[in-house]
Coordinates of C-alpha atoms in Angstrom, one line a residue:
X22 CA 20.5 12.0 -36.0
X23 CA 16.9 10.7 -35.5
X24 CA 16.6 7.5 -33.5
X25 CA 16.2 4.3 -35.4
X26 CA 12.9 2.5 -34.8
X27 CA 13.4 -1.3 -34.4
X28 CA 10.8 -4.1 -34.6
X29 CA 12.0 -5.9 -31.5
X30 CA 14.8 -6.9 -29.2
X31 CA 16.3 -9.4 -31.8
X32 CA 17.4 -6.4 -33.8
X33 CA 19.4 -5.0 -30.9
X34 CA 20.9 -8.4 -30.1
X35 CA 22.5 -8.4 -33.5
X36 CA 24.4 -5.2 -32.6
X37 CA 25.5 -5.4 -29.0
X38 CA 27.0 -7.9 -26.5
X39 CA 26.1 -6.3 -23.2
X40 CA 22.7 -5.0 -22.1
X41 CA 21.9 -2.7 -19.1
X42 CA 18.2 -3.1 -18.7
X43 CA 15.8 -1.1 -16.6
X44 CA 13.0 -3.0 -14.8
X45 CA 10.0 -0.8 -14.0
X46 CA 8.3 0.3 -17.3
X47 CA 10.4 -2.1 -19.4
X48 CA 10.0 -5.6 -17.9
X49 CA 7.0 -5.0 -15.7
X50 CA 4.6 -2.3 -14.5
X51 CA 5.0 -3.0 -10.8
X52 CA 2.3 -5.6 -10.6
X53 CA 2.7 -7.8 -13.7
X54 CA 5.2 -8.4 -16.5
X55 CA 4.5 -6.7 -19.8
X56 CA 3.3 -9.1 -22.5
X57 CA 6.3 -11.0 -24.0
X58 CA 8.9 -9.5 -21.5
X59 CA 9.6 -12.8 -19.6
X60 CA 10.2 -14.6 -22.9
X61 CA 12.2 -11.7 -24.4
X62 CA 14.6 -11.6 -21.4
X63 CA 15.1 -15.4 -21.6
X64 CA 15.7 -15.2 -25.4
X65 CA 18.3 -12.5 -25.0
X66 CA 20.2 -14.5 -22.4
X67 CA 19.9 -17.6 -24.6
X68 CA 21.5 -15.6 -27.4
X69 CA 24.7 -15.4 -25.3
X70 CA 24.3 -11.8 -24.2
X71 CA 25.6 -10.4 -20.8
X72 CA 22.7 -8.7 -18.9
X73 CA 22.8 -6.4 -15.9
X74 CA 19.4 -5.2 -14.7
X75 CA 20.1 -1.6 -13.6
X76 CA 17.3 -0.1 -11.6
X77 CA 16.6 3.1 -9.6
X78 CA 15.1 1.0 -6.8
X79 CA 16.0 2.0 -3.3
X80 CA 15.8 -1.6 -2.3
X81 CA 18.8 -3.9 -2.4
X82 CA 19.4 -6.3 -5.3
X83 CA 18.3 -9.5 -3.5
X84 CA 14.8 -8.1 -2.8
X85 CA 14.4 -6.9 -6.4
X86 CA 15.4 -10.3 -7.8
X87 CA 13.0 -12.0 -5.5
X88 CA 10.2 -9.7 -6.8
X89 CA 11.1 -10.5 -10.4
X90 CA 11.0 -14.2 -9.7
X91 CA 7.6 -13.8 -8.0
X92 CA 6.3 -12.0 -11.2
X93 CA 7.3 -15.0 -13.3
X94 CA 10.8 -14.0 -14.6
X95 CA 13.1 -17.0 -14.9
X96 CA 16.2 -17.4 -12.7
X97 CA 19.4 -17.3 -14.7
X98 CA 18.0 -14.9 -17.4
X99 CA 20.2 -12.1 -16.1
X100 CA 23.9 -12.0 -15.0
X101 CA 23.6 -9.4 -12.2
X102 CA 21.1 -7.1 -10.7
X103 CA 22.3 -3.7 -9.7
X104 CA 19.9 -1.3 -7.9
X105 CA 20.7 2.2 -6.7
X106 CA 19.9 0.9 -3.2
X107 CA 22.5 -1.8 -3.6
X108 CA 25.2 0.7 -4.8
X109 CA 24.3 3.0 -1.9
X110 CA 24.5 0.2 0.7
X111 CA 27.9 -0.8 -0.6
X112 CA 29.0 2.8 -0.4
X113 CA 27.7 3.2 3.2
X114 CA 29.4 -0.1 4.2
X115 CA 32.7 1.2 2.8
X116 CA 32.9 -1.4 0.1
X117 CA 33.3 1.1 -2.8
X118 CA 36.1 3.2 -1.3
X119 CA 35.8 6.2 0.8
X120 CA 34.4 6.5 4.3
X121 CA 31.6 4.3 5.6
X122 CA 28.7 5.7 7.6
X123 CA 29.7 5.4 11.2
X124 CA 27.7 3.0 13.4
X125 CA 25.3 4.9 15.6
X126 CA 24.7 7.7 13.1
X127 CA 21.1 8.9 13.6
X128 CA 19.3 8.3 10.4
X129 CA 15.8 9.2 9.2
X130 CA 14.9 6.5 6.7
X131 CA 12.2 7.2 4.1
X132 CA 11.3 4.1 2.3
X133 CA 8.4 2.3 0.7
X134 CA 6.3 -0.3 2.4
X135 CA 8.4 -0.2 5.6
X136 CA 11.5 -1.5 3.8
X137 CA 14.6 -1.4 6.0
X138 CA 17.0 -3.2 3.6
X139 CA 18.8 0.0 2.8
X140 CA 20.2 0.1 6.3
X141 CA 20.4 -3.6 7.2
X142 CA 23.7 -4.4 8.9
X143 CA 25.0 -0.9 8.9
X144 CA 24.5 -0.3 12.7
X145 CA 22.7 3.1 12.2
X146 CA 20.2 4.5 14.8
X147 CA 16.9 5.0 13.1
X148 CA 14.9 8.1 14.1
X149 CA 11.4 9.2 13.1
X150 CA 11.9 12.9 13.7
X151 CA 13.8 15.1 11.1
X152 CA 15.0 17.3 13.9
X153 CA 17.0 14.5 15.4
X154 CA 18.5 13.1 12.2
X155 CA 22.2 13.4 11.3
X156 CA 21.5 12.0 7.8
X157 CA 18.3 11.4 5.8
X158 CA 18.3 8.3 3.6
X159 CA 15.5 8.5 1.0
X160 CA 15.1 5.1 -0.7
X161 CA 11.5 5.2 -1.8
X162 CA 8.3 7.3 -2.1
X163 CA 4.8 6.5 -0.7
X164 CA 3.4 9.0 -3.2
X165 CA 0.4 6.8 -3.9
X166 CA -0.8 7.0 -0.2
X167 CA 0.7 10.2 1.2
X168 CA 0.5 13.8 0.0
X169 CA 3.7 15.7 -0.6
X170 CA 2.8 17.9 2.3
X171 CA 3.6 15.0 4.6
X172 CA 7.2 14.9 3.4
X173 CA 7.5 18.7 3.6
X174 CA 6.5 18.8 7.3
X175 CA 8.7 15.8 8.1
X176 CA 11.8 17.1 6.4
X177 CA 11.6 20.8 7.1
X178 CA 13.5 20.6 10.4
X179 CA 16.3 18.6 8.8
X180 CA 16.6 20.9 5.8
X181 CA 16.9 23.9 8.2
X182 CA 19.6 22.2 10.2
X183 CA 21.7 21.4 7.1
X184 CA 21.3 17.6 7.4
X185 CA 22.4 15.9 4.2
X186 CA 19.9 13.8 2.3
X187 CA 21.0 10.8 0.3
X188 CA 18.5 9.8 -2.4
X189 CA 18.9 6.3 -3.7
X190 CA 15.9 6.5 -6.1
X191 CA 16.2 9.6 -8.3
X192 CA 13.0 8.8 -10.3
X193 CA 10.6 11.7 -10.0
X194 CA 7.7 9.7 -11.3
X195 CA 6.8 6.1 -10.5
X196 CA 4.3 3.6 -11.8
X197 CA 1.9 2.3 -9.2
X198 CA -1.3 0.3 -9.2
X199 CA -3.0 3.7 -8.8
X200 CA -1.3 5.1 -11.8
X201 CA 1.6 7.6 -12.1
X202 CA 2.6 9.2 -8.8
X203 CA 5.5 11.3 -7.6
X204 CA 8.7 9.4 -6.8
X205 CA 11.5 9.7 -4.4
X206 CA 13.3 12.0 -6.8
X207 CA 10.5 14.6 -6.5
X208 CA 10.9 14.4 -2.7
X209 CA 14.7 15.1 -3.1
X210 CA 13.8 18.1 -5.3
X211 CA 11.5 19.4 -2.5
X212 CA 14.3 19.0 0.0
X213 CA 16.6 21.1 -2.2
X214 CA 13.8 23.7 -2.6
X215 CA 13.7 23.9 1.2
X216 CA 17.4 24.6 1.3
X217 CA 18.6 21.1 2.1
X218 CA 21.7 19.4 0.5
X219 CA 21.0 16.3 -1.6
X220 CA 23.3 13.5 -3.0
X221 CA 21.7 11.3 -5.6
X222 CA 22.7 7.7 -6.4
X223 CA 21.2 6.0 -9.4
X224 CA 20.4 6.8 -13.0
X225 CA 21.3 9.2 -14.7
X226 CA 24.3 9.6 -12.4
X227 CA 27.5 7.8 -13.5
X228 CA 28.2 5.8 -10.4
X229 CA 25.6 3.1 -11.0
X230 CA 26.8 2.6 -14.6
X231 CA 30.4 2.5 -13.6
X232 CA 29.5 -0.2 -11.0
X233 CA 27.6 -2.2 -13.7
X234 CA 30.6 -2.1 -16.0
X235 CA 32.9 -3.3 -13.2
X236 CA 30.6 -6.2 -12.5
X237 CA 31.2 -7.4 -16.1
X238 CA 35.0 -6.6 -16.2
X239 CA 34.7 -3.3 -18.0
X240 CA 33.6 -4.4 -21.5
X241 CA 34.2 -2.0 -24.4
X242 CA 31.5 0.7 -24.3
X243 CA 30.7 0.4 -28.0
X244 CA 29.4 -3.1 -27.2
X245 CA 27.0 -1.9 -24.5
X246 CA 23.4 -0.6 -24.9
X247 CA 21.2 0.7 -22.1
X248 CA 17.5 0.0 -22.4
X249 CA 14.8 2.0 -20.5
X250 CA 11.6 3.9 -20.6
X251 CA 12.7 7.2 -19.1
X252 CA 14.5 9.9 -21.2
X253 CA 15.6 11.7 -18.0
X254 CA 17.1 8.7 -16.3
X255 CA 17.7 5.8 -18.7
X256 CA 18.5 7.6 -21.9
X257 CA 20.4 10.6 -20.4
X258 CA 22.3 8.2 -18.1
X259 CA 23.4 5.9 -20.8
X260 CA 24.4 8.6 -23.2
X261 CA 26.2 10.4 -20.3
X262 CA 28.6 7.5 -19.8
X263 CA 29.2 7.0 -23.5
X264 CA 27.1 3.9 -24.3
X265 CA 24.2 3.5 -26.7
X266 CA 20.6 3.9 -25.6
X267 CA 17.3 2.3 -26.6
X268 CA 14.0 3.8 -25.5
X269 CA 11.1 1.4 -24.9
X270 CA 7.6 2.9 -25.3
X271 CA 5.9 0.7 -22.8
X272 CA 6.4 2.7 -19.6
X273 CA 5.9 6.3 -18.5
X274 CA 6.1 7.7 -22.1
X275 CA 3.7 5.2 -23.7
X276 CA 1.1 7.9 -24.4
X277 CA 3.3 10.5 -26.0
X278 CA 2.9 11.3 -29.7
X279 CA 5.9 11.9 -32.0
X280 CA 6.0 15.7 -31.5
X281 CA 5.7 15.4 -27.7
X282 CA 8.5 12.8 -27.7
X283 CA 10.8 15.1 -29.7
X284 CA 10.0 17.9 -27.2
X285 CA 10.9 15.5 -24.3
X286 CA 14.2 14.7 -26.0
X287 CA 15.0 18.5 -26.3
X288 CA 13.9 19.2 -22.7
X289 CA 16.3 16.6 -21.2
X290 CA 19.1 17.1 -23.8
X291 CA 19.2 13.4 -24.6
X292 CA 18.0 11.4 -27.5
X293 CA 18.1 7.6 -27.8
X294 CA 19.9 5.8 -30.6
X295 CA 17.0 3.3 -31.0
X296 CA 13.3 3.1 -30.2
X297 CA 11.5 -0.2 -29.4
X298 CA 7.7 -0.2 -29.2
X299 CA 7.9 -3.0 -26.6
X300 CA 10.5 -5.2 -24.9
X301 CA 9.7 -8.3 -27.0
X302 CA 11.6 -10.9 -29.0
X303 CA 9.6 -12.0 -32.0
X304 CA 9.9 -15.6 -33.0

């Protein structure tokens, strides 16, 4: 069945109670909110909806929320923020069941902008040499300032030694002030190509959606819709856990025509239930 094109967010609000919303490419472009997005998020919350912002950011939730407030989004217009970095940190700390990462584990941390929040309080020993690492934690890409060859050289010794890499931002493409650049997911793919083992945390993988559902007390799936700008991550992820999906055409797919969009649906084996031109709420 072809996706239904809606005029604005108000149409979705009439059909669903719970909203899992992506941030980059839906609410903002990394440097500024999209026109009408601040007001739309506030209107959705004022309509009594439950909102979890679900993001493939390797940074923890508090840092992402601080950034949104700095961009002009209003405090209280979402119920919870769940980043892949937050889910990973809770897992490493042993808060989600299973074994925690032992204190003193030698970790090669690959992040963006010298962000160390992914390991704060975990007691890991940070190393800068892939040959010394016992685990690689990939929370962000500096693809706008570093060539892929930099990561290839840094990670080759770890891949040869069988060191596991945990990627907390599976996005292969990211929006930057310099345009579209390769994301952490592309670095994880490179690591696999070199023979390394990769575990991915974030969309489209189920764990982040399951955590979001737990945050809200496991509401009925038929009352939940996931909103995002990526077919590979947001749409495939939502459909994979049995919730509805809405594609916003403001992010990485903004320039695709109808035929190219259909090709992308086929390529990723996922099609949205709804299409929104923008994340806006018309008065």
